[in-house]
JSON list of C-alpha atoms in Angstrom, two decimals:
[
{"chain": "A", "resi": 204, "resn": "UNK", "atom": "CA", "xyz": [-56.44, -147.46, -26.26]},
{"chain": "A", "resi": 205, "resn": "UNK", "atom": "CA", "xyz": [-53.09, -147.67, -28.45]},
{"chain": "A", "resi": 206, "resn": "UNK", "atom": "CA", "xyz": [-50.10, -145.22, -26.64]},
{"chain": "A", "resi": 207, "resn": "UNK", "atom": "CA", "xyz": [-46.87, -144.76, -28.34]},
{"chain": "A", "resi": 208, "resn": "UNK", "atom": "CA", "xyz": [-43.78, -144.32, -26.10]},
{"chain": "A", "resi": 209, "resn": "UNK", "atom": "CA", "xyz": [-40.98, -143.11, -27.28]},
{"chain": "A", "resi": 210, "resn": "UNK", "atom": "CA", "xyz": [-37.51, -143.33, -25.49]},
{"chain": "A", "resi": 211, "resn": "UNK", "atom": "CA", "xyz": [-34.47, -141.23, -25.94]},
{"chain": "A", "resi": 212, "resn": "UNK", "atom": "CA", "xyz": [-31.58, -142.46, -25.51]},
{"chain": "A", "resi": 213, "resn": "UNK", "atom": "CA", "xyz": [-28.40, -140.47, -23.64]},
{"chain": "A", "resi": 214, "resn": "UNK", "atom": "CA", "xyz": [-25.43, -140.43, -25.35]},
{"chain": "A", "resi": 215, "resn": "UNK", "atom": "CA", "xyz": [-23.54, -142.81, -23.06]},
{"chain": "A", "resi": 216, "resn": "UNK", "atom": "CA", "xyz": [-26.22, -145.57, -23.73]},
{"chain": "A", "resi": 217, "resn": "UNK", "atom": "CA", "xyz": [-24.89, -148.47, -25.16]},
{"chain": "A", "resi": 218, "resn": "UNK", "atom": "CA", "xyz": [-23.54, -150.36, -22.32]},
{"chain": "A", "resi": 219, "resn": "UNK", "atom": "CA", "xyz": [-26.64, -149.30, -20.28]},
{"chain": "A", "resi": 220, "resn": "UNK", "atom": "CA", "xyz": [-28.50, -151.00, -23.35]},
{"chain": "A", "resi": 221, "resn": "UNK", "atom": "CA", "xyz": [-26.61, -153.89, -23.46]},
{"chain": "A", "resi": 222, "resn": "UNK", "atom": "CA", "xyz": [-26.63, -154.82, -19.89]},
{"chain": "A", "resi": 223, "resn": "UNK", "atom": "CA", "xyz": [-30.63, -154.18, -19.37]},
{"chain": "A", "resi": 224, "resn": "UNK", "atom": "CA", "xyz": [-31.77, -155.30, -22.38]},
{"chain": "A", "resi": 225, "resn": "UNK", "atom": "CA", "xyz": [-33.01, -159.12, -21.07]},
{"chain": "A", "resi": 226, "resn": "UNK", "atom": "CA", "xyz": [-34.87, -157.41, -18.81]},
{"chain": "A", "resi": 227, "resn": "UNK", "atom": "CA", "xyz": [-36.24, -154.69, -21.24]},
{"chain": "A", "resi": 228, "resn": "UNK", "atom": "CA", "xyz": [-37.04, -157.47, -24.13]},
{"chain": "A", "resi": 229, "resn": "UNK", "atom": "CA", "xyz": [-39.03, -159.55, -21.26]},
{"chain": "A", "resi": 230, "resn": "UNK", "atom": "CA", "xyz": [-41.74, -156.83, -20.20]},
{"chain": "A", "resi": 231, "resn": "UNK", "atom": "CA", "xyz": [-42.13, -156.55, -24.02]},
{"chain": "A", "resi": 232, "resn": "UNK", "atom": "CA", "xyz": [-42.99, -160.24, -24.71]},
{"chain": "A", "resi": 233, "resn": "UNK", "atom": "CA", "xyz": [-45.50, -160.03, -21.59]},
{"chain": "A", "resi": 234, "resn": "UNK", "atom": "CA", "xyz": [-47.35, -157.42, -23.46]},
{"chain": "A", "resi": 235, "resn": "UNK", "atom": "CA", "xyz": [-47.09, -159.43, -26.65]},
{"chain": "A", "resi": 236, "resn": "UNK", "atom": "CA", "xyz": [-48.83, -162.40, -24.98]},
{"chain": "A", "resi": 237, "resn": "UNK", "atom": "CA", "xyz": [-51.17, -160.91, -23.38]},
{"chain": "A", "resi": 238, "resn": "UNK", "atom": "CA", "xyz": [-52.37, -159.57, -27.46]},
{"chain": "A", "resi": 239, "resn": "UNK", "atom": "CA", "xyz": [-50.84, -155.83, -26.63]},
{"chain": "A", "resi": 240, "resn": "UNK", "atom": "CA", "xyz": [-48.42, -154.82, -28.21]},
{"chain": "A", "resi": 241, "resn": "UNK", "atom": "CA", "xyz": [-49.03, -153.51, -31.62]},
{"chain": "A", "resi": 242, "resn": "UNK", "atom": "CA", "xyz": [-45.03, -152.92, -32.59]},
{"chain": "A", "resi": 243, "resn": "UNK", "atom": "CA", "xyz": [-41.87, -152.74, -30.39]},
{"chain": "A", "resi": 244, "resn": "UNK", "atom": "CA", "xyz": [-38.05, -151.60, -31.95]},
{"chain": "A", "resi": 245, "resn": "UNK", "atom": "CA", "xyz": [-34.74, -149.48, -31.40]},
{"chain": "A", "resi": 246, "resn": "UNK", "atom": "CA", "xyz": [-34.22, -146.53, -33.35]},
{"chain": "A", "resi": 247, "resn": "UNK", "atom": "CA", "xyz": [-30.26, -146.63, -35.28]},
{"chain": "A", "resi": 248, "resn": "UNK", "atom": "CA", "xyz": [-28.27, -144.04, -34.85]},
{"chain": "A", "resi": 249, "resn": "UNK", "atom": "CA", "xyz": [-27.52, -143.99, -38.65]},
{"chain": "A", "resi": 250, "resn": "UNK", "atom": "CA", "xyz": [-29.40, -145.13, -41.95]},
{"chain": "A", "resi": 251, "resn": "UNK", "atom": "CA", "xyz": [-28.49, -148.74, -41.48]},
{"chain": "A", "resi": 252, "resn": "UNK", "atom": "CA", "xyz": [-30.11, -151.85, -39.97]},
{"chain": "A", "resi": 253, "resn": "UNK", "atom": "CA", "xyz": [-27.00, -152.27, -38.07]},
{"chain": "A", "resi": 254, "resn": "UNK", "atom": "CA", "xyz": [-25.60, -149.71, -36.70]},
{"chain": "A", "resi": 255, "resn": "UNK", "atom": "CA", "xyz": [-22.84, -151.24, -34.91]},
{"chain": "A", "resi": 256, "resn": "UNK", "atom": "CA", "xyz": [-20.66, -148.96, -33.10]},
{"chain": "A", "resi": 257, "resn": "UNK", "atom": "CA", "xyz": [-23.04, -145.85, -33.91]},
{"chain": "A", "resi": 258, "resn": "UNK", "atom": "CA", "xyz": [-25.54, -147.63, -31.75]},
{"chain": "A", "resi": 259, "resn": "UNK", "atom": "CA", "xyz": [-29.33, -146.57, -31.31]},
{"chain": "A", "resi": 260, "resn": "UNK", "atom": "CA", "xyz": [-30.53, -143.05, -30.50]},
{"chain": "A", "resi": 261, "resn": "UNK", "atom": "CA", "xyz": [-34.17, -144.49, -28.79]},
{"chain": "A", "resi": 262, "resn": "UNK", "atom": "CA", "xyz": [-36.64, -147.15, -29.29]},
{"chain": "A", "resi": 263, "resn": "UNK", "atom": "CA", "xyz": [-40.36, -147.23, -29.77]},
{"chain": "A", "resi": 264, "resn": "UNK", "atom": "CA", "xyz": [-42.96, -149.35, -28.53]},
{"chain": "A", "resi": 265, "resn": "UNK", "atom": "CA", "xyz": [-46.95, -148.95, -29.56]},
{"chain": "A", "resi": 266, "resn": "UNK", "atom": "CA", "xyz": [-48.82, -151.00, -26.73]},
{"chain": "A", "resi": 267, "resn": "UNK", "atom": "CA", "xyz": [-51.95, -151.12, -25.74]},
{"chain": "A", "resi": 268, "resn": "UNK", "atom": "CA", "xyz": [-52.94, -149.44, -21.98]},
{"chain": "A", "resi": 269, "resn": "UNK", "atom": "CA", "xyz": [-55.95, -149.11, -20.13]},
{"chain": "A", "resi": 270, "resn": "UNK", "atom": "CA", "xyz": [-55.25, -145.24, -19.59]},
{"chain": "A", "resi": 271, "resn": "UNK", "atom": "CA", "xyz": [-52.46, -142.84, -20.32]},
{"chain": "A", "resi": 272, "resn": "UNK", "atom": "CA", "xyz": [-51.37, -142.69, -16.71]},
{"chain": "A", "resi": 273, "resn": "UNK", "atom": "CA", "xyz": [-51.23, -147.00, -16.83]},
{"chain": "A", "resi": 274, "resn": "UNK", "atom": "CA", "xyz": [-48.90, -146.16, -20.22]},
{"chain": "A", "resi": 275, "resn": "UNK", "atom": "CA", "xyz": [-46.70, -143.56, -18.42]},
{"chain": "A", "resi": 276, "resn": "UNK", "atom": "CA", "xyz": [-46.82, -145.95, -14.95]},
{"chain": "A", "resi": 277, "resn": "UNK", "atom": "CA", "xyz": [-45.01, -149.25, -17.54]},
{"chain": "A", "resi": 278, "resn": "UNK", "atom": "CA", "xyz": [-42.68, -146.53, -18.96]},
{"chain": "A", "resi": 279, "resn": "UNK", "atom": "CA", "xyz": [-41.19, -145.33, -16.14]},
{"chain": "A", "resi": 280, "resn": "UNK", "atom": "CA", "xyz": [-40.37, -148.71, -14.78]},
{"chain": "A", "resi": 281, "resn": "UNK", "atom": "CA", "xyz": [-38.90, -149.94, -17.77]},
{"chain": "A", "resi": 282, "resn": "UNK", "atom": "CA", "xyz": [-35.19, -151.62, -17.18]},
{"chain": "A", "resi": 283, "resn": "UNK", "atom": "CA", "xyz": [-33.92, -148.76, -19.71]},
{"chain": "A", "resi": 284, "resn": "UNK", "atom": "CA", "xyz": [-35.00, -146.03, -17.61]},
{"chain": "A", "resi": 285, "resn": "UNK", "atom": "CA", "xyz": [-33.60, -147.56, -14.26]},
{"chain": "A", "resi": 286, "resn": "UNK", "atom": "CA", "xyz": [-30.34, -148.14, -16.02]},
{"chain": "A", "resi": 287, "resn": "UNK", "atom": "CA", "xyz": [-30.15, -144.78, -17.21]},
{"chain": "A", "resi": 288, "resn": "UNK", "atom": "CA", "xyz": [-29.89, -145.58, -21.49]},
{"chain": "A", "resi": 289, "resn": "UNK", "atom": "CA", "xyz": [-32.82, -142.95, -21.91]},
{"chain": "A", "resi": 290, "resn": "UNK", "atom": "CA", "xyz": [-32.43, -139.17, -21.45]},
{"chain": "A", "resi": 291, "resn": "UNK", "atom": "CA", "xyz": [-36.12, -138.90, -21.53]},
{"chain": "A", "resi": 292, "resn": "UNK", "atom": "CA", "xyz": [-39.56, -140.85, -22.31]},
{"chain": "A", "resi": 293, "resn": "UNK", "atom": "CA", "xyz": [-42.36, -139.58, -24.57]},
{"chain": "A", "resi": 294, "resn": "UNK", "atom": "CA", "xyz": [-45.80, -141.07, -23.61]},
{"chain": "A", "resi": 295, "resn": "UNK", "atom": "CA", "xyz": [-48.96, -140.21, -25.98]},
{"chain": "A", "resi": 296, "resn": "UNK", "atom": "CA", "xyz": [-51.79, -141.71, -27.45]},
{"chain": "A", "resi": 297, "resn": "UNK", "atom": "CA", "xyz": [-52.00, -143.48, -30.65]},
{"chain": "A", "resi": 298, "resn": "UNK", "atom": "CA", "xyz": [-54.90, -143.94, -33.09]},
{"chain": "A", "resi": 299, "resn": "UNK", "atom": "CA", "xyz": [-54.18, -146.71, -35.43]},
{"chain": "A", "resi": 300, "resn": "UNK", "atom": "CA", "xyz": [-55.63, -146.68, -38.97]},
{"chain": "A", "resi": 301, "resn": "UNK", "atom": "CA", "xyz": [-53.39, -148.74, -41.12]},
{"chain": "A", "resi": 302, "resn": "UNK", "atom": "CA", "xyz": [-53.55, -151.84, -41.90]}
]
């Protein structure tokens, strides 16, 4: 089943962000391999694609998870949650329909 998780992130984030980020973009290209991960982004802080200083206020990723504990279990060990960027994690599931 599809689970969306949604990360907030604190308002001290960016360095947090920039530092774990490697780490953050590798577990995402795992899931991508392995066929997934349906969509994966940060969130800007403002209306613009880059936000520069503003910075992001979360991300979202929409993977595929063989429960909603296994979801929860790959968000909480996320390199954005051990560095501290977000204040909190959503985890829920996710029924796609389009396209």
């Amino acid at each position: 089943m599809w689970y969306v998780i949604e990360g907030y992130d604190g308002a001290e984030a960016g360095e947090g962000r920039r530092e774990a980020r490697p780490a953050h973009l590798a577990r995402l290209q795992q899931l991508s391999e392995a066929g997934r991960l349906l969509v994966a982004g940060p969130c800007p802080a403002i209306d613009a694609e880059d936000p520069g200083p503003a910075g992001f206020s979360g991300s979202v990723v929409i993977a595929e998870f063989a429960s909603l504990q296994a979801a929860r279990e790959w968000a909480d060990a996320d390199p954005y949650v051990g560095a501290g960027v977000y204040q909190r994690v959503e985890v829920r599931p996710f029924r796609k329909v389009l396209p």
